Coordinates of C-alpha atoms in Angstrom, one line a residue:
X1 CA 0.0 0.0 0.0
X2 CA 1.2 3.6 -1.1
X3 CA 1.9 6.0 1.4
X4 CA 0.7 9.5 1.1
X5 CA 4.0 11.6 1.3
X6 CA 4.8 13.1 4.4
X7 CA 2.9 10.8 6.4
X8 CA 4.1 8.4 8.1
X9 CA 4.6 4.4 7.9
X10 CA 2.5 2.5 9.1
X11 CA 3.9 0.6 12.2
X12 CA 3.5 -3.6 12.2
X13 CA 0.6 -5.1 14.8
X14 CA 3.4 -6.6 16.6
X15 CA 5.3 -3.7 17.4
X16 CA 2.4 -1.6 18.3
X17 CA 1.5 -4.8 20.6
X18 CA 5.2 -4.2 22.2
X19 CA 4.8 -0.4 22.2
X20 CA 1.6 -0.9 25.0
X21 CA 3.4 -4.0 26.8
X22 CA 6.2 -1.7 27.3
X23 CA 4.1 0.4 28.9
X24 CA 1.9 -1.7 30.9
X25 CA 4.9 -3.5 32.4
X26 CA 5.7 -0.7 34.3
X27 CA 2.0 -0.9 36.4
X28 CA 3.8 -4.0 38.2
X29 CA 5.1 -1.1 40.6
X30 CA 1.2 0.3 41.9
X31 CA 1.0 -3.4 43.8
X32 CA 2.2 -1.5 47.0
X33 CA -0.3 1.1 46.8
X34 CA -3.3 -1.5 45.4
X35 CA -2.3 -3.8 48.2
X36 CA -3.0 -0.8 50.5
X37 CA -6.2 -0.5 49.5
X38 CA -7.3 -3.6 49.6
X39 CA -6.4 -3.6 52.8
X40 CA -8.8 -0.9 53.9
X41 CA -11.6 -2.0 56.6
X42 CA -13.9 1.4 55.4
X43 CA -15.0 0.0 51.9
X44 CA -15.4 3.6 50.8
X45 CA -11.5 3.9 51.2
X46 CA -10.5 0.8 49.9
X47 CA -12.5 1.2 46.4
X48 CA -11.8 4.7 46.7
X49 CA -7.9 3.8 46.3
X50 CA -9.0 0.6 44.0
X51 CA -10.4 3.3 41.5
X52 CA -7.9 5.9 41.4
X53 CA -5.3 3.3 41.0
X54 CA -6.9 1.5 38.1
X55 CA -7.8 5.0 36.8
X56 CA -4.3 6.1 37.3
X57 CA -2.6 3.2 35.3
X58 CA -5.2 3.1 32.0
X59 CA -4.0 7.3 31.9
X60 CA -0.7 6.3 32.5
X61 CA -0.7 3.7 29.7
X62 CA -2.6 5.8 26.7
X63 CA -0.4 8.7 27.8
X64 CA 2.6 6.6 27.0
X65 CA 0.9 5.3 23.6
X66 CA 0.6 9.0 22.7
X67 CA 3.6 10.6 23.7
X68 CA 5.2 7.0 21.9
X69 CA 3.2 8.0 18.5
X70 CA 4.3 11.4 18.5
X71 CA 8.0 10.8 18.5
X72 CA 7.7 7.6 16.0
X73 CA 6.4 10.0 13.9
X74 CA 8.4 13.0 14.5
X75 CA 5.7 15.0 15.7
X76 CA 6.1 17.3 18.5
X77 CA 4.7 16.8 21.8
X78 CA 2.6 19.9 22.4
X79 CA 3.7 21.0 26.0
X80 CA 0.3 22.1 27.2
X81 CA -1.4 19.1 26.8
X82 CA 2.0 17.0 28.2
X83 CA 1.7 19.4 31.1
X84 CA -1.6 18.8 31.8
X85 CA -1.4 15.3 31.4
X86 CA 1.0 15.0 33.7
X87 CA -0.9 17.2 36.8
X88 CA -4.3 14.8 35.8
X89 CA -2.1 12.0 36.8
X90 CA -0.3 13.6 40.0
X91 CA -4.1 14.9 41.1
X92 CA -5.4 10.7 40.5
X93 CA -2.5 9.8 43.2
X94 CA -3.5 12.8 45.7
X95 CA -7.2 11.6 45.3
X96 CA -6.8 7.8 46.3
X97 CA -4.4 9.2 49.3
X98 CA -7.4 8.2 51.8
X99 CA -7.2 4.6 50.0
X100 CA -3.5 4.3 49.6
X101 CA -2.2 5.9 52.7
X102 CA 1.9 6.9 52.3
X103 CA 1.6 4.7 49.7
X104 CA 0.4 7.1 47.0
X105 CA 3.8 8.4 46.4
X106 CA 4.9 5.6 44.4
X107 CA 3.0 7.0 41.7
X108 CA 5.1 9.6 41.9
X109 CA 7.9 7.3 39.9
X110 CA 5.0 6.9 37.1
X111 CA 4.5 11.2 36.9
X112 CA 8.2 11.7 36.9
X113 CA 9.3 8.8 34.1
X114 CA 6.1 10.3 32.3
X115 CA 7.9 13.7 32.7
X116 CA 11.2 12.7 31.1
X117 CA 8.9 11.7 27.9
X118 CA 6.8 14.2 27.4
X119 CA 9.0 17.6 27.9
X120 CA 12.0 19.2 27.1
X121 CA 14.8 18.1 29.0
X122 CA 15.2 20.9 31.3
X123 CA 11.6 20.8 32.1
X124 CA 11.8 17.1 32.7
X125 CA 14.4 17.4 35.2
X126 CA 12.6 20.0 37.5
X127 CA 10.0 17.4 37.3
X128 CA 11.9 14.6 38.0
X129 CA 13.9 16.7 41.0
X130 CA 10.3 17.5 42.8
X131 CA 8.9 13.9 42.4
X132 CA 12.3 12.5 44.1
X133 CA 12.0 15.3 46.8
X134 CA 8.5 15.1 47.8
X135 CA 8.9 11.6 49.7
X136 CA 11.4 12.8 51.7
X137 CA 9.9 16.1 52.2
X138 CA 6.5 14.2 53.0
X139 CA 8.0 11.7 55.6
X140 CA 9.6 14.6 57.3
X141 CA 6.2 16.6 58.0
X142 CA 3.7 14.2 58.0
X143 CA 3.8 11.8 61.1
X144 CA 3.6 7.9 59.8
X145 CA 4.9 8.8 56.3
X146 CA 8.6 7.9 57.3
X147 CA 9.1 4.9 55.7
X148 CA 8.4 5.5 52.3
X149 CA 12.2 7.0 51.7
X150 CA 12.7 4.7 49.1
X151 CA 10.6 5.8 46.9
X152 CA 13.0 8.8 46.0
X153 CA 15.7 6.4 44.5
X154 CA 12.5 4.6 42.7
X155 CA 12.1 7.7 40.8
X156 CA 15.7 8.3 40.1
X157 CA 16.6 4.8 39.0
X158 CA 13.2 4.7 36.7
X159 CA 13.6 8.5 35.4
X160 CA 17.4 7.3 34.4
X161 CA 16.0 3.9 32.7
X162 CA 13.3 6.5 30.7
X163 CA 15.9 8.8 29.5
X164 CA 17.2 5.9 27.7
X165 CA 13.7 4.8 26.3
X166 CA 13.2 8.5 25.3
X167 CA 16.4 8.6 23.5
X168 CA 15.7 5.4 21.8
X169 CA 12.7 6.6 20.7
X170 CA 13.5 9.9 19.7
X171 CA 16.2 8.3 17.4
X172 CA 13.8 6.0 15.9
X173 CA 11.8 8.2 14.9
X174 CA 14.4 10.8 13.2
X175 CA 15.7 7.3 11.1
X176 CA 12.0 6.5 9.9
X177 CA 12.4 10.4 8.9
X178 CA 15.6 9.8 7.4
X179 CA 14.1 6.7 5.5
X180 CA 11.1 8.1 3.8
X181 CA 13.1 11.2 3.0
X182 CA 15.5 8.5 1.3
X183 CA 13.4 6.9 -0.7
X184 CA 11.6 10.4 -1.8
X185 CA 14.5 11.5 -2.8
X186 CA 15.5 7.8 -4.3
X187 CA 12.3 8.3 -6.5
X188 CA 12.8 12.3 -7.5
X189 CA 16.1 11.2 -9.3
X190 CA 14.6 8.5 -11.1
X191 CA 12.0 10.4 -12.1
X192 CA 14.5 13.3 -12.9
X193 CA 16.7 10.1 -14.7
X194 CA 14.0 9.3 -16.8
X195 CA 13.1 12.8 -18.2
X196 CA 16.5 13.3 -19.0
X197 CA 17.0 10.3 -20.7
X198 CA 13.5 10.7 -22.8
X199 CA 14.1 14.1 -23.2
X200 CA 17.7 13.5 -25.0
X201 CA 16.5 10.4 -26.8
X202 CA 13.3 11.8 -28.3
X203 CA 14.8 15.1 -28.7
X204 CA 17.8 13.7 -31.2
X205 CA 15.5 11.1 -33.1
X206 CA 12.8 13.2 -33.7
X207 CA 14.9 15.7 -34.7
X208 CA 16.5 14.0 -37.7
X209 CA 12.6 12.1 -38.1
X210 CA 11.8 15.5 -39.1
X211 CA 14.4 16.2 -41.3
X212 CA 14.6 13.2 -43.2
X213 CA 11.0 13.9 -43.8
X214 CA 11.4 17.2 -44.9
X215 CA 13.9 15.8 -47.6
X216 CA 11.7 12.8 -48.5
X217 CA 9.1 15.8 -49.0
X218 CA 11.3 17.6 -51.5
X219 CA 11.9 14.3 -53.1
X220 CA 9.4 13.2 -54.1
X221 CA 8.8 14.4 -57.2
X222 CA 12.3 15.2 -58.4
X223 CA 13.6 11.7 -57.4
X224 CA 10.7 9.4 -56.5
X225 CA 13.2 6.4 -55.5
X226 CA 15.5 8.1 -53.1
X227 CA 12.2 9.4 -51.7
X228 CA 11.2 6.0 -50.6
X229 CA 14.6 5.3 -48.9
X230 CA 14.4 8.1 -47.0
X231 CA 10.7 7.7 -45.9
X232 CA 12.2 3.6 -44.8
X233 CA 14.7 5.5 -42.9
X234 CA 12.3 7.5 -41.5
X235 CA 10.0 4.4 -40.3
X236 CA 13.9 2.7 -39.0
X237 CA 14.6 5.8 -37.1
X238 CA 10.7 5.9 -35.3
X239 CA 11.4 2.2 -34.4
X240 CA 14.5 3.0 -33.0
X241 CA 13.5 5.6 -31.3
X242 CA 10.1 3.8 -29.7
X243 CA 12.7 0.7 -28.3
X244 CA 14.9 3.7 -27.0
X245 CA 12.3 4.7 -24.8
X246 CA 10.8 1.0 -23.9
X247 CA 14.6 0.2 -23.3
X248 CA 15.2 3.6 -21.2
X249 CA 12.4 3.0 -19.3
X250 CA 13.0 -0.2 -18.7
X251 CA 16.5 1.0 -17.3
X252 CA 18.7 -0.9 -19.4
X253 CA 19.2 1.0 -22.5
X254 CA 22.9 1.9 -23.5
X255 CA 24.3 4.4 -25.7
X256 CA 27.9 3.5 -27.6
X257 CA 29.9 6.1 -29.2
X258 CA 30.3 4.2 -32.4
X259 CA 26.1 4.1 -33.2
X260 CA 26.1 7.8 -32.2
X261 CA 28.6 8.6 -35.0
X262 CA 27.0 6.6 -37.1
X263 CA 23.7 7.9 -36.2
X264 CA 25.4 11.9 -36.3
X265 CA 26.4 11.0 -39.9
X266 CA 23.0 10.5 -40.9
X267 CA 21.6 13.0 -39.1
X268 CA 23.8 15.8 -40.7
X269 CA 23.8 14.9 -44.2
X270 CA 19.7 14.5 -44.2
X271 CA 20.3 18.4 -42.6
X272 CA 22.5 19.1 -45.6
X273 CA 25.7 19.7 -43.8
X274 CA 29.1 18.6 -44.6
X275 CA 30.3 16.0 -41.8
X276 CA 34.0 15.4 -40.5
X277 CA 33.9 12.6 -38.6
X278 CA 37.0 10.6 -37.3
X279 CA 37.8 7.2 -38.9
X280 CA 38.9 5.5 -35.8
X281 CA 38.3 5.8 -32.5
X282 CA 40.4 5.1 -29.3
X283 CA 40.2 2.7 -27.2
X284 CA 37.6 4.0 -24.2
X285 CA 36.4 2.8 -21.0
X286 CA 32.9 1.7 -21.2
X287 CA 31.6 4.4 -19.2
X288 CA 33.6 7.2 -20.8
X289 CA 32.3 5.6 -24.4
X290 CA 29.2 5.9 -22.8
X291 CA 29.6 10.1 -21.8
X292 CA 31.1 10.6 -25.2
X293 CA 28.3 9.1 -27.0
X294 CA 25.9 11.3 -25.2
X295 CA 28.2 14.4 -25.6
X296 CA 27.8 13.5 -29.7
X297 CA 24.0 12.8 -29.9
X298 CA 23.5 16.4 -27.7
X299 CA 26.1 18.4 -29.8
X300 CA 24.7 17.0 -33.3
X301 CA 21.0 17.5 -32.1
X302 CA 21.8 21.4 -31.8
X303 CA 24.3 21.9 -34.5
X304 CA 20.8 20.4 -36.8
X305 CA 18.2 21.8 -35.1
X306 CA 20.1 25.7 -34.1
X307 CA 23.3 26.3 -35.8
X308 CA 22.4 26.9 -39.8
X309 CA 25.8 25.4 -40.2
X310 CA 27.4 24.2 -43.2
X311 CA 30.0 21.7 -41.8
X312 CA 30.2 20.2 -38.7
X313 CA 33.6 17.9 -37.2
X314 CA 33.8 16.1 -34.0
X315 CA 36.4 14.9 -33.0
X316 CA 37.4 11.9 -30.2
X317 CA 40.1 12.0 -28.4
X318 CA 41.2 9.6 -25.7
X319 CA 40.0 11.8 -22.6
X320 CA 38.1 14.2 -24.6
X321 CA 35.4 14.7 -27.3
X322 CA 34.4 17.9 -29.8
X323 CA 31.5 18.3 -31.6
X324 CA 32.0 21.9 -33.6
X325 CA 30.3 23.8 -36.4
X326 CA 30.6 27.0 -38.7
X327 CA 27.2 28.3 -37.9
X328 CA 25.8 31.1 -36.2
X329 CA 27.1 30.1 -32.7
X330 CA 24.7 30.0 -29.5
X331 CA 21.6 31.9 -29.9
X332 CA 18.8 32.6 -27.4
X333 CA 17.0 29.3 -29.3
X334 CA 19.8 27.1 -28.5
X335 CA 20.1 28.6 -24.7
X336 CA 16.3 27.6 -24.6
X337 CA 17.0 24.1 -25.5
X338 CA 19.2 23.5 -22.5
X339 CA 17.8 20.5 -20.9
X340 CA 19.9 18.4 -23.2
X341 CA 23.1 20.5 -21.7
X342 CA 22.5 20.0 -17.9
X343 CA 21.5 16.1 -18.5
X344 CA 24.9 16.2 -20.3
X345 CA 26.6 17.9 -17.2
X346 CA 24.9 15.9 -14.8
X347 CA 26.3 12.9 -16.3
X348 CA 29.8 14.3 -17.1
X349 CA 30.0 14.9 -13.4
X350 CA 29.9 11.1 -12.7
X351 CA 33.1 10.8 -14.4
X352 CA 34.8 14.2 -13.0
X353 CA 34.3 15.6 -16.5
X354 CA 33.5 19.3 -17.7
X355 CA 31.4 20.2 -20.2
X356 CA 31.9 23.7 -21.7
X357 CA 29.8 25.2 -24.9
X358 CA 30.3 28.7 -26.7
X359 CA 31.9 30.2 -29.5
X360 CA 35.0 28.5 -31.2
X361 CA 37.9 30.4 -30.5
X362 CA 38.9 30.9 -34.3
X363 CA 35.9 32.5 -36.4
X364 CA 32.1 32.1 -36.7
X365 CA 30.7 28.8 -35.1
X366 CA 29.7 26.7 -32.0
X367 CA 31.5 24.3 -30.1
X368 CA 30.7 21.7 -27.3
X369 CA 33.5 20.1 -25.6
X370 CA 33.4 17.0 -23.0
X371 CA 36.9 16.4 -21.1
X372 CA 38.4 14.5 -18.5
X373 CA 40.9 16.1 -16.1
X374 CA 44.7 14.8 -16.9
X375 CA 45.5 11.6 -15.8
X376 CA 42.2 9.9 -16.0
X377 CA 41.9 6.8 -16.4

């Protein structure tokens, strides 16, 4: 099942399950104060302290379950309700006093571990300071209250355990974060991947599709027959060009520098201009044969389609590649048609290549150049 972006994922039954075990374990502790109660010869005390108690421990437990939700999904915990949630719970122990005796204060380790998950960790210290004060303050000034001293290293021990549950909690739910912004931003560069890829593979074919049909056009009554070969190159180059995209999207197309010389050849003399392509090439690496082959289908594509050129060259060297004309040089039309150009770059940048287009040093024309840095290998 999808998930709608920036929500988040959905949590298995079985660690929910664990998420309220984990905090139901803890109610093991309110035995002291339950056995109090029970113990109670007024029955309005003893189910008095019964009720707060079992109140006390179902707030307890859904308070944990929501403060738990919020950080798994890297929500913040607003402090208003946590602060309120935690004085409902200290008022539930003050109620069931006349039930639970001296005994109440043990629910004191509950507020002050609920503390140290719902606030800031300033605030959750102060809180955690008064809970483990309070028993000792309490056995001092009320008479019979004495013995209950150890509550105060209850609530350190269990605040200390929390901070780590906290923590752990906290970082789970920053790497969930980290894991759907992964895979967004997995699927916004295959997405940007594929547009690149269609837009330099349609944007070459159908670029010499439409030329070749232009001279097929002006063929076709001065010379019928070579007419008809260039409308059957036409149809090649559209079936080409449809198993370029099935192959592209199916992420295993490749482009070699040899078919996109070939290919440039074609191109340029449907376009009526003069090609000078090498007759051999070096020997490449397959994924600088790769870079060079794109560099040559983008450089042909706008020396057809912008340039008004009469003669195009490209040269291949071992760590670089030229494609070059004698046209007008870059225009506004040709800075329009840049996609090609930053796909281009994108790639280059794989390899620690620059691209760099602009006038040719030496009179009227364009020039795109891919290089390697020296000493690549």
């Amino acid at each position: 099942m999808d998930v709608p972006k920036g929500q988040p994922q959905p949590v298995s039954r079985k660690w929910r399950l664990t998420g309220w075990l984990l905090a139901a374990v803890w109610l093991f502790f309110l035995n002291v104060p339950l056995g109090t109660a029970l113990g109670q010869a007024e029955p309005w005390r003893k189910w008095l302290g019964i009720g707060t108690l079992v109140a006390f421990g179902v707030a307890y437990v859904l308070l944990f379950e929501w403060a738990r939700a919020h950080r798994q999904a890297g929500r913040p915990i607003p402090r208003g309700r946590a602060a309120a949630s935690l004085l409902g719970l200290l008022a539930l122990g003050l109620v069931g006093i006349p039930g639970t005796g001296a005994d109440w204060m043990t629910t004191l380790v509950f507020v002050a571990t609920a503390g140290v998950f719902l606030l800031p960790a300033v605030w959750a210290l102060v809180v955690v300071v008064l809970a483990a004060l309070t028993p000792l303050v309490a056995g001092y000034l009320v008479p019979g209250w004495s013995g209950v001293s150890g509550v105060f290293f209850a609530v350190l021990l269990a605040s200390f355990a929390m901070f780590g549950v906290a923590a752990l909690a906290q970082r789970n739910g920053e790497l969930r974060a980290a894991q759907r912004e992964i895979s967004r931003l997995a699927v916004a560069e295959e997405r940007a991947r594929t547009a690149r890829d269609l837009h330099d593979i349609l944007g070459h074919s159908l670029t010499v599709v439409a030329i070749k049909a232009e001279l097929a056009g002006r063929l076709v009554e001065v010379d019928p027959s070579r007419a008809v070969a260039e409308i059957a190159e036409v149809e090649q180059l559209a079936r080409a060009a449809l198993a370029d995209v099935r192959g592209t999207v199916g992420a295993y197309r490749g482009v070699r520098l040899a078919d996109e010389l070939a290919g440039a050849r074609s191109a340029l003399t449907a376009a009526g201009i003069t090609a000078d392509l090498p007759a051999e090439l070096p020997e490449l690496p397959a994924e600088r044969d790769t870079l060079f082959g794109w560099a040559v289908r983008e450089g042909v594509t706008n020396v057809v389609r912008h340039s008004g050129a009469r003669h195009c060259t490209i040269r291949v060297e071992p760590d670089a590649v030229e494609v070059s004309d004698d046209g007008r040089g870059p225009t506004a039309q040709a800075e329009a048609a840049g996609h090609g150009l930053v796909g281009l770059r994108e790639r280059a940048q794989r390899l620690d290549a620059t691209v760099s287009v602009g006038r040719r040093p030496q009179g009227r024309g364009f020039v795109l150049r891919v290089g390697l840095p020296a000493g690549a290998r």
